Backbone as a ProteinNet text record, in pm:
[ID]
protein_1_A
[PRIMARY]
MGMLCAVSFNRYGRLYYLDPGELRPQVGDRVLVPTDDGPEVAECVWAAQWVSEDTDGFPKLAGLAQEDDLRRDELLRRRKAEAKVAAKRLIREHALPMKVVAVDHVLGDGDGGADLTTVYFTAPHRVDFRSLVRDLGATLRCRVELRQLSARDSARVQGGIGSCGRDLCCATFLNDFEPVTIRMAKDQDLPLNPLRISGACGRLMCCLKYEHPLYQRFQESAPPIGSRVSTPEGDGKVVGHSVPRDAVTVRLDADGSRCSCSRASVCAPRQAHDQHYQP
[TERTIARY]
85	0	88.7	60.8	138.7	65.4	134.4	74.6	142.2	63.1	113.4	48.5	121.2	65	109.6	39.6	73.2	109.6	214.9	260.1	277.5	281.8	302.4	393.3	488.1	578.9	515.6	412.8	344.1	193.6	119.9	-25.7	-76.9	-158.8	-212.3	-102.2	14.1	123	117	221.5	228.1	233.1	165.8	162.7	275.2	333.8	438.1	394	404.8	358.5	477.8	465.1	574.7	522.5	613.7	585.3	605.1	500.6	516.1	599.4	628.3	705.1	630.2	693.9	630.2	546.6	555.6	482	338.3	250.6	110.8	67.8	123.7	90.6	-54.4	-112	-247.7	-245.8	-358.7	-368.5	-332.5	-241	-196.2	-67	-22.8	103.2	220.4	324.2	445.4	543.5	591.3	678.1	807.2	905.4	1034.4	1041.8	1072.9	1079.9	1225.1	1279.9	1419.1	1432.6	1532.4	1562.5	1712.8	1755.7	1898.4	1976.4	1907.8	1973.1	1946.3	1898.9	1869	1719.5	1677.7	1534.3	1473.1	1355.8	1283.7	1146.1	1094.5	964.7	853.1	753.1	635.4	511.6	396.8	270.6	198.2	149.5	73.8	-66.8	-105.6	-238.4	-325.7	-266.8	-342.7	-286.5	-367	-320.6	-278.2	-184.9	-136.6	-251.7	-260.9	-364.2	-315.6	-382.1	-344	-387.5	-301.5	-331.1	-301.7	-361.4	-344.9	-216.2	-152.9	-32.3	89.8	193.3	320.4	391	431.5	491.8	642.2	704.4	847.8	932	888	968.6	950.6	860.7	836.2	935.2	981.2	1070.5	995.3	1069.5	1009.1	1024.8	928.1	937.2	1058.1	1123.2	1239.6	1200.3	1073.4	1027.2	929.4	886.2	799.2	885.7	841.2	917.8	916	1032.9	1046.4	1061	1073.9	1081.4	1200.4	1314.7	1432.9	1408.4	1340.2	1310	1216	1117.1	1022.4	1091.1	1182.9	1256.5	1344.9	1408.2	1492.7	1408	1288.4	1199.6	1154.6	1125.2	1084.4	1198.2	1321.9	1438.3	1455.2	1437.2	1449.2	1344	1222.2	1115.9	1144.4	1198.2	1230.7	1344	1445.4	1556.5	1509.5	1419.7	1367.2	1292.7	1209.5	1133.2	1226.4	1329	1424.7	1499.5	1538.7	1611.3	1523.9	1396.5	1306.7	1288.8	1272.4	1257.2	1385.1	1500.5	1627	1650.5	1617	1636.6	1550.9	1424.5	1337.3	1388.3	1434.9	1484.5	1608.6	1702.6	1825.2	1800.5	1705.2	1671.4	1619.4	1537.6	1488.8	1603.7	1694.8	1806.6	1898.8	1915.8	2001	1925.1	1794.5	1711.3	1723.7	1713	1721.7	1580.8	1559.6	1426.8	1405.7	1400.5	1387.8	1268.5	1210	1099.4	1131.8	1136.2	1165.4	1043.9	1068.6	961.5	961.6	1077.1	1086.4	1227.7	1241.4	1371.5	1386.8	1504.2	1535.1	1658	1659.1	1770.9	1813.5	1943.2	1999.6	2097.2	2074.5	2162.5	2295.7	2400.9	2532.2	2536.1	2636.2	2645.8	2706.4	2745.8	2802.1	2950.1	3011	3154.9	3229.8	3185.1	3250.1	3177.5	3078.1	3002.1	2907.8	2909	2827.3	2684.4	2591	2453.2	2448.5	2349.4	2332.7	2190.5	2178.6	2048.3	2040.9	1935.5	1913	1788.9	1805.1	1695.1	1654.1	1528	1474.8	1399.9	1426.3	1366.8	1331.7	1248.4	1216.5	1258.9	1292.2	1334	1307.6	1280.6	1252	1373.3	1493	1614.9	1725.8	1845.2	1958.2	1993.9	2025.1	2051.8	2189.9	2264.4	2394.9	2369	2369.1	2335.6	2456.5	2578.5	2696.4	2703.7	2674.2	2676.7	2564.7	2452.4	2340.9	2378.7	2444.7	2486.3	2583	2672.6	2771.2	2703.2	2612.4	2544.3	2449.7	2384.9	2292.1	2367.6	2484.5	2565.9	2612.6	2649.6	2693.5	2577.5	2458.1	2342	2298.3	2293.4	2245.7	2357	2483.2	2598.1	2598.2	2581.8	2587.9	2614.1	2638.6	2655.8	2521	2524.8	2401.3	2414.2	2309.7	2300.2	2170.4	2175.7	2056.3	2031.8	1909	1872.4	1750.3	1763.9	1654	1562.2	1431.7	1332.1	1258.6	1213.9	1128.3	987.4	901.4	764.9	690.5	709.1	638.4	693.7	824.9	883.3	838.7	822.9	776.8	634.7	547.4	410.1	408.9	497.9	504.9	545.6	643.2	692.2	588.7	525	431.3	295.9	254.8	122.4	14.4	-111.3	-222.9	-342.7	-444.8	-569.4	-582.9	-609.6	-626.9	-766.3	-790.7	-922.4	-1029.9	-988.5	-1084.3	-1130.4	-1067.1	-1103	-1026.5	-932.4	-853.1	-709.6	-635.2	-494.4	-419	-316.6	-239.4	-182.2	-189.8	-138.2	11.1	85.2	229.9	267.2	177.1	205.9	154.6	87.5	30.5	86.7	72.4	111	203.3	214.7	300.5	447.4	522.1	664.9	750.7	706.4	781.3	689.5	746.3	671.1	685	579.7	581.2	544.4	594.9	566.2	416.2	368.5	229.6	231.4	159.5	163.2	25.6	24.5	-101.5	-182.1	-115.7	-185.6	-282.9	-246.5	-335	-465.2	-457	-577.4	-661.1	-595.3	-668.4	-738.2	-668.7	-729.1	-852	-854.9	-967.3	-1072.4	-1054.2	-1150.5	-1172.1	-1064.8	-1071.7	-1045.7	-1103	-1077.2	-930.9	-868.2	-726.1	-705.8	-772.7	-760.9	-660.3	-548.4	-447.9	-503.8	-605	-662.2	-738.8	-783.2	-864	-780.9	-666.4	-588.5	-453.1	-430.9	-304.9	-326.1	-224.8	-231.6	-181.8	-164.7	-119.2	21.4	99	236.3	243.7	130.5	130.5	160.5	192.4	216.5	89.8	91.5	-23.6	-49.4	-176	-212.3	-164.8	-107	-58.4	-171.8	-293.7	-405.4	-450.4	-398.8	-435.4	-391.1	-289.5	-238.7	-312	-395.4	-460.6	-553	-642.3	-740.8	-698.4	-580.7	-538.8	-531.5	-478	-477.3	-617.4	-717.9	-855.3	-905	-873.8	-914.4	-841.3	-715.5	-641.7	-702.8	-734.5	-794.5	-931.5	-1006.7	-1139.1	-1128.9	-1035.6	-1022.5	-969.1	-899.7	-847.5	-957.8	-1070.7	-1175.5	-1308.7	-1328.1	-1456.1	-1464.5	-1582.5	-1598.6	-1580.6	-1509.8	-1486.8	-1615	-1614.8	-1730.6	-1750.1	-1872.2	-1904.2	-1917.7	-1877.9	-1885.5	-2025.7	-2057.8	-2187.3	-2179.4	-2278.3	-2280.4	-2421.5	-2429.2	-2557.5	-2569.9	-2683.7	-2707.4	-2829.4	-2851	-2972.4	-3100.9	-3094.4	-3214.3	-3220.9	-3123.2	-3125.2	-2994.5	-2986.2	-2865.7	-2860.9	-2737.1	-2722.6	-2578.9	-2552.3	-2419.6	-2371.3	-2242.9	-2183.4	-2164.5	-2218.5	-2208.1	-2137.5	-2101.1	-2032.6	-1980.1	-1885.5	-1827.1	-1848.5	-1868	-1874.7	-1779.6	-1653.5	-1550.2	-1574.2	-1608	-1630.3	-1739.7	-1840.2	-1950.2	-1922	-1808.3	-1772.7	-1885.7	-1934.7	-2048.2	-2025.7	-2105.6	-2105.1	-2247.4	-2257.1	-2387.7	-2413.2	-2527.8	-2561	-2691	-2689.8	-2812.1	-2874.1	-2993.5	-3059.1	-3113.6	-3103.5	-3153.4	-3304.8	-3369.5	-3514.5	-3588.1	-3558.2	-3631.6	-3542.1	-3409.7	-3318.4	-3293	-3351.9	-3329.7	-3190.2	-3146.1	-3014.8	-3029.2	-2940.6	-2939.1	-2795.2	-2780.6	-2649.1	-2635	-2530.8	-2508.7	-2370.9	-2357.5	-2226.5	-2132.2	-2006.2	-1907	-1907.5	-1925.1	-1921.5	-2037.1	-2152.8	-2269.6	-2263.8	-2174.1	-2165.5	-2028.5	-1940.8	-1805.5	-1807	-1755.9	-1757.5	-1685.2	-1565.2	-1499.5	-1582.1	-1653.7	-1736.8	-1855.6	-1916.1	-2028.2	-1983.3	-1867.7	-1816.6	-1789.1	-1736.6	-1708.6	-1836.8	-1943.1	-2069.7	-2133.9	-2126.7	-2187.7	-2115.9	-1984.1	-1904.2	-1917.8	-1928	-1924.7	-2061.8	-2159.8	-2291.5	-2362.7	-2434.4	-2505.3	-2622
-119.4	0	124.5	216.6	338.3	441.8	553.2	660.9	670.6	702.8	722.3	846	907.2	1013.8	989.2	1047.6	1030.9	1166.1	1168.2	1291.5	1267.7	1375.3	1368.8	1483.2	1454.6	1558.1	1641.7	1587.2	1659.6	1643.7	1744.1	1736.6	1617.3	1533.6	1410.9	1310.9	1323.5	1230.7	1110.9	1032	910.3	944.8	862.4	883.7	806.5	869.7	806.9	813.4	699.4	690	696.7	781.9	803.4	806.6	779.1	789.5	935	1004.4	1145.8	1169.4	1064.8	1082.9	1169.6	1275.9	1367.7	1473.2	1479.6	1580.4	1536.1	1633	1605.3	1691.4	1663.3	1744.9	1727.5	1835.2	1834.3	1840.1	1813.4	1816.7	1956.4	1962.8	2089.8	2140.6	2084.9	2128.3	2084.2	2165.9	2130.9	2070.1	1950.5	1876.3	1838.3	1797	1753.9	1602.2	1543.7	1398.8	1359.5	1266.7	1225	1147.8	1184.7	1115.2	1093	1022.9	998	1127.5	1229.2	1356.4	1460.6	1417.4	1510	1534.4	1607	1632.7	1709.5	1664.5	1731	1772.6	1880	1933.2	1856	1816.1	1748.9	1803.8	1775.2	1822.8	1707.5	1730.4	1628.4	1620	1502.3	1483.3	1392	1333.8	1249.4	1275.8	1340.2	1380.4	1259.6	1282.9	1174.7	1115	983	914.1	775.3	719.5	588.4	480	381.5	267.1	138.3	30.7	-96.5	-167.8	-128.5	-195.3	-151.3	-235.6	-201.7	-97.1	12.9	124.8	135.1	32.3	40.7	55.3	-3.4	-0.8	122.8	213.5	332	442.9	519	632.6	740.3	821.6	928	1062.7	1148.4	1283.5	1354.1	1437.3	1511.2	1642.2	1680.2	1802.8	1876.3	1992.8	2079.6	2173.5	2202.1	2287.7	2432.1	2494.9	2635.2	2722.3	2851.9	2944.1	2912.2	2880.4	2846.7	2722.2	2625.8	2502.3	2529.7	2615.2	2647	2723.1	2815.9	2887.7	2791.7	2699.3	2600.7	2512.4	2472.4	2389.6	2465.9	2594.9	2675.3	2688.2	2703.1	2709.3	2578.8	2465.5	2336	2319.9	2359.6	2346.8	2435.3	2554.5	2643.1	2585.7	2529.5	2469.1	2348.2	2270.1	2154.1	2198.6	2301.1	2350.5	2403.4	2478.6	2531	2418.5	2316.1	2204.1	2125.8	2111.9	2037.7	2110.6	2242.6	2321.1	2313.1	2327.1	2321.9	2184.4	2077.7	1941.9	1917.3	1958.4	1938.4	2015.7	2139	2220.2	2157.7	2112.4	2054.7	1919.6	1844.2	1716.1	1740.7	1844.5	1878.4	1922.8	2002.3	2049.3	1935.3	1834.9	1720.8	1611.5	1631.8	1535.5	1394.6	1384.6	1255.2	1200.8	1068.7	1009.5	985.3	1091.8	1082.4	1164.6	1122.6	1196.5	1216.4	1341.1	1372.6	1336.8	1256.2	1212.7	1294.1	1313.4	1386.9	1439.8	1537.2	1598.2	1609.1	1574.7	1587.8	1676.6	1757.2	1849.5	1843.8	1830.4	1825.6	1941	2022.9	2136.5	2091.3	2163.9	2132.3	2150.8	2090.1	2095.5	2225.2	2315.2	2442	2437.4	2319.9	2304.7	2270.2	2324.4	2296.7	2194	2126.7	2027.2	2095	2051.5	2114.5	2060.3	2141.3	2095.8	1979.2	1893.8	1778.1	1775	1770.5	1757.6	1621.8	1547.5	1416.2	1423	1388.3	1390.4	1246.6	1214.1	1080.5	1086.1	989.5	992	851.3	844.6	718.4	729.4	614	608.4	467.5	453.5	320.2	228.8	285.2	204.4	283.2	226	295.4	419.5	527.3	655.2	704.6	754.6	816.9	963.6	992.4	1127.8	1200.5	1160.8	1225.3	1374	1409	1551.3	1627.2	1560.9	1625.4	1655.9	1563.1	1585.5	1702.3	1709.5	1818.3	1954	1964.8	2092.3	2127.1	2023.9	2048.9	2096.5	2037.6	2081.6	2224.6	2262.8	2400.2	2498.1	2456	2544.5	2563.3	2453.1	2459.3	2493.6	2482.1	2510.7	2424.6	2297.3	2200.9	2063	1965.8	1828.8	1774.2	1694.4	1641.8	1491.5	1419.1	1275.7	1248.2	1155.9	1112.8	965.6	932.9	794.9	753.7	641.6	591.6	504.2	526.9	453.1	355.2	244.9	151.6	210	144.2	194	197.2	93.5	89.2	191.3	206.9	307.8	447.5	469	598.1	626.7	527.2	545.4	572	505.5	527.8	671.1	723.1	858.5	963	945.6	1046.5	1038.6	915.6	899.5	906.9	897.9	903.2	827.7	815.7	747.5	622.8	509.7	384.9	370.5	261.7	237.6	216.4	185.8	167.1	299.8	410.2	540.4	580.7	497.2	527.3	560.9	619.3	648.2	519.4	528.2	409.8	342.1	210.1	133.8	160	165.2	182.3	318.4	416.2	551	575.7	476.1	496.9	400.9	269.2	177.4	64	33.5	-77.1	-40.4	-129.6	-107.3	-182.7	-301.9	-384.9	-427	-440.6	-486.9	-638.4	-709.3	-854.2	-892	-1006.5	-1046.1	-1064.2	-1012.4	-1028	-1093.6	-1204.2	-1279.8	-1284.4	-1316.6	-1328.6	-1446.7	-1543.4	-1658.2	-1612.8	-1509.9	-1459	-1408.3	-1341.2	-1292.2	-1408.7	-1511.3	-1627.2	-1702.4	-1719.7	-1790	-1717	-1584.8	-1506.6	-1481.9	-1548.9	-1541.7	-1398	-1321.3	-1182.9	-1175.5	-1077.5	-1063.8	-1030.1	-1102	-1081.9	-966.1	-856.8	-734.5	-643.9	-610.3	-528.4	-399	-342	-217.7	-238	-361.3	-389.5	-434.7	-494.8	-551.9	-483.9	-373.4	-299.8	-175.3	-140	-22.5	102	209.2	335.7	324.2	228.2	210.6	130.4	73.3	-9.6	-155.7	-189.6	-328.2	-385.7	-517	-579.6	-515.2	-493.3	-426.8	-506.4	-438	-503.7	-568.8	-513.7	-566.8	-704.1	-752	-886.5	-992.7	-962	-1062.5	-1061.2	-959.3	-948.8	-1066.4	-1098.4	-1203.9	-1336.6	-1340.1	-1462.4	-1582.9	-1571.6	-1688.7	-1742.5	-1653.3	-1696.7	-1781.5	-1740.5	-1816.6	-1951.3	-1952.8	-2079	-2179.6	-2133.5	-2224	-2271.9	-2183.8	-2221.6	-2330	-2312.6	-2407.1	-2542.2	-2546.3	-2673.7	-2769	-2715	-2801.4	-2790	-2686.8	-2669.7	-2761	-2812.7	-2895.8	-2810.2	-2859.5	-2779.9	-2759.9	-2657	-2630.9	-2748	-2792.9	-2906.4	-3036.9	-3041.3	-3165.9	-3186.1	-3314.8	-3351.5	-3348.1	-3288.3	-3277.2	-3302.7	-3327.6	-3340.3	-3224.1	-3158.5	-3044	-3071.9	-2991.1	-3008.8	-2996.1	-2932.5	-2916.1	-3017.6	-3108.2	-3209.9	-3217.3	-3316.8	-3333.8	-3231	-3202.9	-3108.5	-3096.7	-2995.5	-2972	-2833.5	-2825.3	-2697.4	-2612.2	-2490	-2401.4	-2270.4	-2250.7	-2126.7	-2128.8	-2039.9	-2023.9	-1880.7	-1865.5	-1733.9	-1736.2	-1704.2	-1716.1	-1623.9	-1494.7	-1409	-1460.4	-1527.7	-1582.5	-1725.5	-1781.5	-1919.5	-2013.7	-1994.9	-2072.7	-2113.1	-2211.4	-2254.7	-2245.3	-2222.5	-2216.6	-2349.6	-2410.9	-2544.1	-2536.1	-2598.4	-2611.4	-2746.2	-2743.2	-2865	-2946.6	-3079.5	-3168.4	-3168.7	-3146.3	-3162	-3064.6	-2937.7	-2838.3	-2739.8	-2759.6	-2669.8	-2538	-2518.4	-2393	-2391.9	-2275.4	-2260.8	-2223.7	-2278.7	-2246.6	-2220.7	-2141	-2110.7	-2186.3	-2268.3	-2350.3	-2321.7	-2334	-2316	-2425	-2392.2	-2487.8	-2616.1	-2604.6	-2722.8	-2817.5	-2763.1	-2848.7	-2931.7	-2896.3	-2973.6	-3035.6	-3020.4	-3073.7	-3223.3	-3301.2	-3446.6	-3495.4	-3446.8	-3492.2	-3464.8	-3350.8	-3320.8	-3416.2	-3444.4	-3537.5	-3676.5	-3719.6	-3852	-3857.5	-3747.5	-3741.6	-3753.2	-3679.6	-3681.5	-3820.6	-3884.3	-4015.2	-4119.7	-4102.8	-4200.6	-4186	-4063.1	-4041.1	-4012.2	-3970	-3944.7	-4078	-4087.8	-4212.5	-4235.2
0	0	0	-88.9	-97.8	-180.7	-208.7	-286.7	-422.8	-524.5	-659.5	-719.7	-812.5	-894.1	-1037.9	-1132.2	-1274.1	-1333.7	-1414.2	-1477.7	-1627.2	-1702.4	-1846.2	-1887.6	-1976.8	-2025	-2135.6	-2201.7	-2307.7	-2288.8	-2331.2	-2322.1	-2403.1	-2337.5	-2396.9	-2430.7	-2366.5	-2391.3	-2298.1	-2303.7	-2223.4	-2075.1	-1994.8	-1850.7	-1783.2	-1682.8	-1602.9	-1456.6	-1388.7	-1250.4	-1156.9	-1054.3	-961.1	-818.2	-727.3	-584.9	-544.3	-494.2	-459.3	-334.7	-256.1	-134.3	-35.2	11.2	105.2	34	-99	-174.7	-199	-222	-253.4	-371.7	-489.9	-607.6	-649.7	-698.4	-748.8	-901.8	-962.9	-1108.6	-1159	-1253.6	-1309.5	-1251.5	-1139.5	-1080.4	-1167.5	-1173.4	-1246.2	-1146.4	-1177.1	-1086.2	-1157.4	-1077.7	-1131.5	-1128.8	-1245	-1259.8	-1284.7	-1206.9	-1230.5	-1360.8	-1442.1	-1566.9	-1575.5	-1678.5	-1697.7	-1721.8	-1773.7	-1802.9	-1695	-1578.8	-1471.4	-1458.1	-1356.3	-1335.5	-1452.2	-1496.4	-1604	-1553.7	-1610	-1568.8	-1637.9	-1561	-1614.8	-1544.1	-1601	-1543.7	-1476.2	-1355.8	-1283.3	-1342.5	-1388.7	-1447.9	-1363.1	-1259	-1166.1	-1027.1	-943.8	-812.1	-729.3	-637.3	-551.2	-472	-472.7	-397.5	-358.3	-259.2	-209	-306.8	-326.4	-412.8	-335.7	-380	-310.1	-349	-463	-509.6	-429.1	-432.5	-369.1	-454.3	-393.8	-467.7	-446.3	-390.9	-361.9	-488.1	-600.2	-721	-806.3	-769.5	-850.8	-816.1	-917.3	-887.6	-810.7	-737.8	-656.6	-725.3	-701.6	-752.8	-692.2	-774.5	-725.7	-658.8	-668.5	-605.8	-694.9	-648.8	-727.5	-811.6	-932.6	-1022	-972.3	-969.9	-931	-1056.5	-1035.8	-1149.3	-1239.7	-1179.2	-1259.6	-1343.2	-1284.2	-1357.2	-1474.4	-1452.9	-1559.5	-1672.5	-1638	-1741.8	-1821	-1751.7	-1819.7	-1911.4	-1865.7	-1947.3	-2071.3	-2056.3	-2170.7	-2272	-2221.4	-2310.5	-2386.8	-2320.9	-2386.5	-2496.3	-2466.1	-2566.2	-2687.3	-2664.4	-2775.3	-2859.1	-2793.5	-2867.5	-2949.2	-2893.5	-2966.2	-3091.8	-3077.2	-3191.9	-3299.9	-3260.1	-3357.1	-3427.5	-3350.2	-3409.5	-3506.6	-3475.5	-3564.1	-3696.8	-3691.1	-3814.2	-3898	-3833	-3906	-3967.5	-3893.6	-3944.5	-4068.5	-4064.4	-4179.3	-4301.3	-4277.7	-4389.5	-4452.4	-4370	-4423.8	-4489.8	-4441.3	-4505.2	-4646.2	-4661.8	-4796.3	-4886.2	-4831.1	-4912.7	-4955	-4868.1	-4900.6	-4976.7	-4995.5	-5070.7	-5013.1	-4882.5	-4816.2	-4787.1	-4804.2	-4778.6	-4629	-4554	-4409.3	-4361.6	-4250.2	-4188.4	-4041.1	-3998.2	-3859.2	-3773.3	-3670.3	-3580.6	-3452.4	-3392.6	-3266.7	-3251.4	-3163.5	-3134.7	-2984	-2935.4	-2793.6	-2779.5	-2675.3	-2654	-2508.1	-2485.3	-2350.1	-2336.5	-2234.5	-2211.9	-2154.1	-2185.1	-2131.7	-1980.3	-1918.4	-1772.8	-1720.5	-1810.7	-1766.3	-1736.9	-1741.9	-1715.6	-1843.5	-1952.9	-2080.2	-2163.2	-2104.4	-2179.1	-2276.8	-2402.1	-2505.7	-2501.6	-2553.4	-2567.2	-2666.4	-2648.3	-2736.6	-2788.7	-2920.9	-2986.4	-3054	-3023.1	-3083.3	-3170.8	-3297.2	-3392.7	-3422.3	-3397.7	-3425	-3558	-3644.7	-3777.8	-3823.2	-3923.6	-3990.3	-4136.1	-4194.3	-4334.2	-4386.5	-4515	-4570.5	-4574.5	-4562.5	-4564.9	-4496.6	-4491.9	-4430.5	-4512.1	-4440.6	-4506.2	-4464.1	-4562.7	-4534.1	-4498.7	-4368.4	-4324.4	-4264.9	-4302.7	-4246.2	-4279.1	-4403.6	-4440.4	-4370.3	-4348.6	-4279	-4134.8	-4067.7	-3929	-3921.2	-4015.9	-4015.7	-4032.3	-4129.5	-4153.2	-4038.1	-3980.4	-3870.1	-3745.6	-3721.9	-3608.8	-3624.6	-3749.1	-3773.4	-3758.5	-3794.9	-3784.4	-3639.7	-3564.4	-3425.5	-3326.6	-3372.2	-3287.1	-3160.7	-3182.2	-3071.9	-3131.2	-3043.3	-3090.9	-3137.4	-3243.5	-3302.1	-3321.1	-3283.6	-3309.1	-3384.3	-3479.8	-3552.5	-3523.3	-3489.2	-3457	-3536.8	-3606	-3687.8	-3603.4	-3614.6	-3538.4	-3628.8	-3569.7	-3642.5	-3650.7	-3726.9	-3743.8	-3610.9	-3528.3	-3400.5	-3301.4	-3300.4	-3213.1	-3254.5	-3384.5	-3432.3	-3384.3	-3390.8	-3342.1	-3192.8	-3118.6	-2974.4	-2943.1	-3017.3	-2990.6	-3030.3	-3146	-3195.5	-3127.5	-3086.3	-3027.9	-3134.7	-3091.4	-3184.9	-3130.9	-3213.6	-3178	-3263.8	-3198.4	-3270.3	-3327.8	-3400	-3459.9	-3355.3	-3231.2	-3122	-3063.9	-3104.4	-3051.6	-2927.4	-2884.2	-2765.7	-2805.6	-2709.4	-2736.1	-2765.9	-2849.2	-2886.1	-2761.8	-2759.1	-2644.3	-2625.1	-2736.1	-2726.6	-2671.4	-2686.1	-2639.3	-2498.1	-2438	-2305.7	-2201.5	-2224.8	-2117.1	-2159.8	-2288.6	-2329.7	-2311.4	-2247.7	-2227.5	-2327.9	-2366.6	-2461.3	-2574.1	-2691.9	-2807.8	-2818.5	-2784.4	-2797.4	-2940.5	-2988.6	-3126.6	-3150.7	-3262.5	-3304.5	-3441.7	-3457.1	-3582.2	-3646.9	-3776	-3848.5	-3796.5	-3734.2	-3676.4	-3567.4	-3493.8	-3389	-3449.4	-3563.5	-3630	-3682.1	-3735.7	-3787	-3673.8	-3562.2	-3448.9	-3395.7	-3409.5	-3360.6	-3468.4	-3583.6	-3694.1	-3738.8	-3744.5	-3789.8	-3939.6	-4008.1	-4153	-4176.6	-4267.9	-4295.7	-4392.7	-4361.9	-4441	-4370.1	-4435	-4367.5	-4309.7	-4373.6	-4323.1	-4194.2	-4169.3	-4050.2	-3931.4	-3957.2	-3847	-3829.8	-3898.6	-3884.8	-3801	-3723.6	-3638.9	-3710.5	-3634.8	-3691.9	-3748.8	-3698.6	-3745.5	-3874.5	-3918	-4037.2	-4009.5	-3884.9	-3845.9	-3782.6	-3757	-3693.6	-3557.1	-3525.1	-3401.1	-3279.7	-3184.3	-3062.7	-2984.5	-2995.3	-2916.6	-2965	-3078.9	-3123.9	-3023.7	-2945.7	-2852.2	-2718.1	-2693.8	-2563.8	-2536.4	-2631.9	-2612.7	-2674.5	-2736.6	-2804.5	-2711.6	-2589.1	-2498.8	-2470.4	-2462.2	-2439.8	-2555.9	-2678	-2795.6	-2801.5	-2762	-2762.5	-2664.8	-2544	-2445.7	-2492.9	-2556.7	-2604.7	-2711.1	-2805.7	-2916.5	-2871.3	-2757.4	-2708.7	-2664.5	-2618.5	-2564.1	-2636.7	-2716.9	-2785.1	-2906.6	-2936.7	-3057.1	-3181.7	-3282.5	-3403.8	-3483	-3566.9	-3651.8	-3748.5	-3758.7	-3844.7	-3770	-3644.6	-3568.4	-3513	-3487.2	-3431.7	-3279.9	-3216.6	-3071.2	-3020.8	-2891.5	-2823	-2725.8	-2730	-2643.3	-2555.5	-2454.3	-2372.5	-2452.7	-2571.5	-2653.7	-2766.8	-2775.6	-2878	-2954.9	-3047.3	-3126.9	-3239.3	-3283.6	-3392.7	-3437.8	-3520	-3575.4	-3532.9	-3497.5	-3458.7	-3583.3	-3580.2	-3696.2	-3661.7	-3535.5	-3499.7	-3358	-3331.3	-3198	-3150.2	-3021	-2958.8	-2839.6	-2868	-2765	-2646.6	-2666.1	-2548.9	-2456.5	-2512.4	-2430.1	-2386.2	-2430.4	-2398.9	-2441.2	-2563.5	-2611.6	-2756.7	-2800.1	-2939.9	-2993.3	-3124.8	-3189.3	-3259.6	-3231.7	-3284	-3364.1	-3483.4	-3563.2	-3531	-3474.8	-3428.4	-3545.4	-3531.6	-3637	-3641.9	-3528.5	-3521.2	-3612.2	-3601.7	-3679.5	-3754.1	-3748.3	-3819.2	-3749.6	-3634.1	-3561.9	-3498.7	-3461.3	-3399.7	-3253.5	-3174.3	-3032	-2988.3	-2886.4	-2830	-2699.5	-2691.2	-2573.2	-2517.1	-2387.7	-2326.9	-2375.4	-2380.9	-2429.1	-2346.8	-2216.3	-2130.5	-2159.3	-2201.1	-2220.2	-2347.7	-2442	-2565.2	-2584.4	-2486.1	-2498	-2472.5	-2565.7	-2552.7	-2428.4	-2394.1	-2271.7	-2147.2	-2142.2	-2026.4	-2018.7	-2133.2	-2134	-2091.2	-2139.5	-2100.9	-1950.7	-1897.7	-1754.5	-1674	-1714.9	-1643.2	-1648	-1766.3	-1780	-1695.3	-1679	-1605.5	-1455.7	-1407.2	-1262.9	-1200.9	-1281.3	-1223	-1196.9	-1084	-1052.8	-1147.2
[MASK]
+++++++++++++++++++++++++++++++++++++++++++++++++++++++++++++++++++++++++++++++++++++++++++++++++++++++++++++++++++++++++++++++++++++++++++++++++++++++++++++++++++++++++++++++++++++++++++++++++++++++++++++++++++++++++++++++++++++++++++++++++++++++++++++++++++++++++++++++++++++++

């Protein structure tokens, strides 16, 4: 049992959960979040409250943002915007098949360390951007790094709305990209139309794996379509499955009507078990 709050570095961006410690930030407060590059300013979007989960593994807030922190955050945002505009302009001038996805900027430590700008981009193949880095460094007057992102990483960084109407899973709560295969779509009897089963990144939707274990367990014990079964309403043939309801649809031999029966009531192993052990 402990307290947690949620913060976001960008409006409608990914949420990060932290232990507020002795602080009690409210919605809209600007707080300091520890990162590899030092404390960064974020906005509290979920006020600190008690939760039932163990909070020992969550990072702690570094404090509330002060005026100096807010000025530094504003400077970083301005540098990022300038770097993004310059990167797009130079990419056009160099005629490179690249698309800028995001820009990150780290201020120098004040002891001779130079500022560092990291440009994240996508491209259909490997790109020779050595001349671009040189010109970009001369324009921004700082060290520059370019990093190519995969399609899924690009969707995570940019965010967006999925076909379900909700924020992209990768941009909100997914930490790792687990393999998603076309077999998962087939097992769930989904149309194999790329437009229907692909996400914003153009790859198979990550949510295909959410219910896949349920479908696997169902198929292990449910009678296949076309098989003959006995139901409480009479004998018939299986003509459909309803996995979320844990039921099968049976066309009865008596009058051709269809009925929905629970999987257990038409499963041959269950019937054999009942016949063997019931008095």
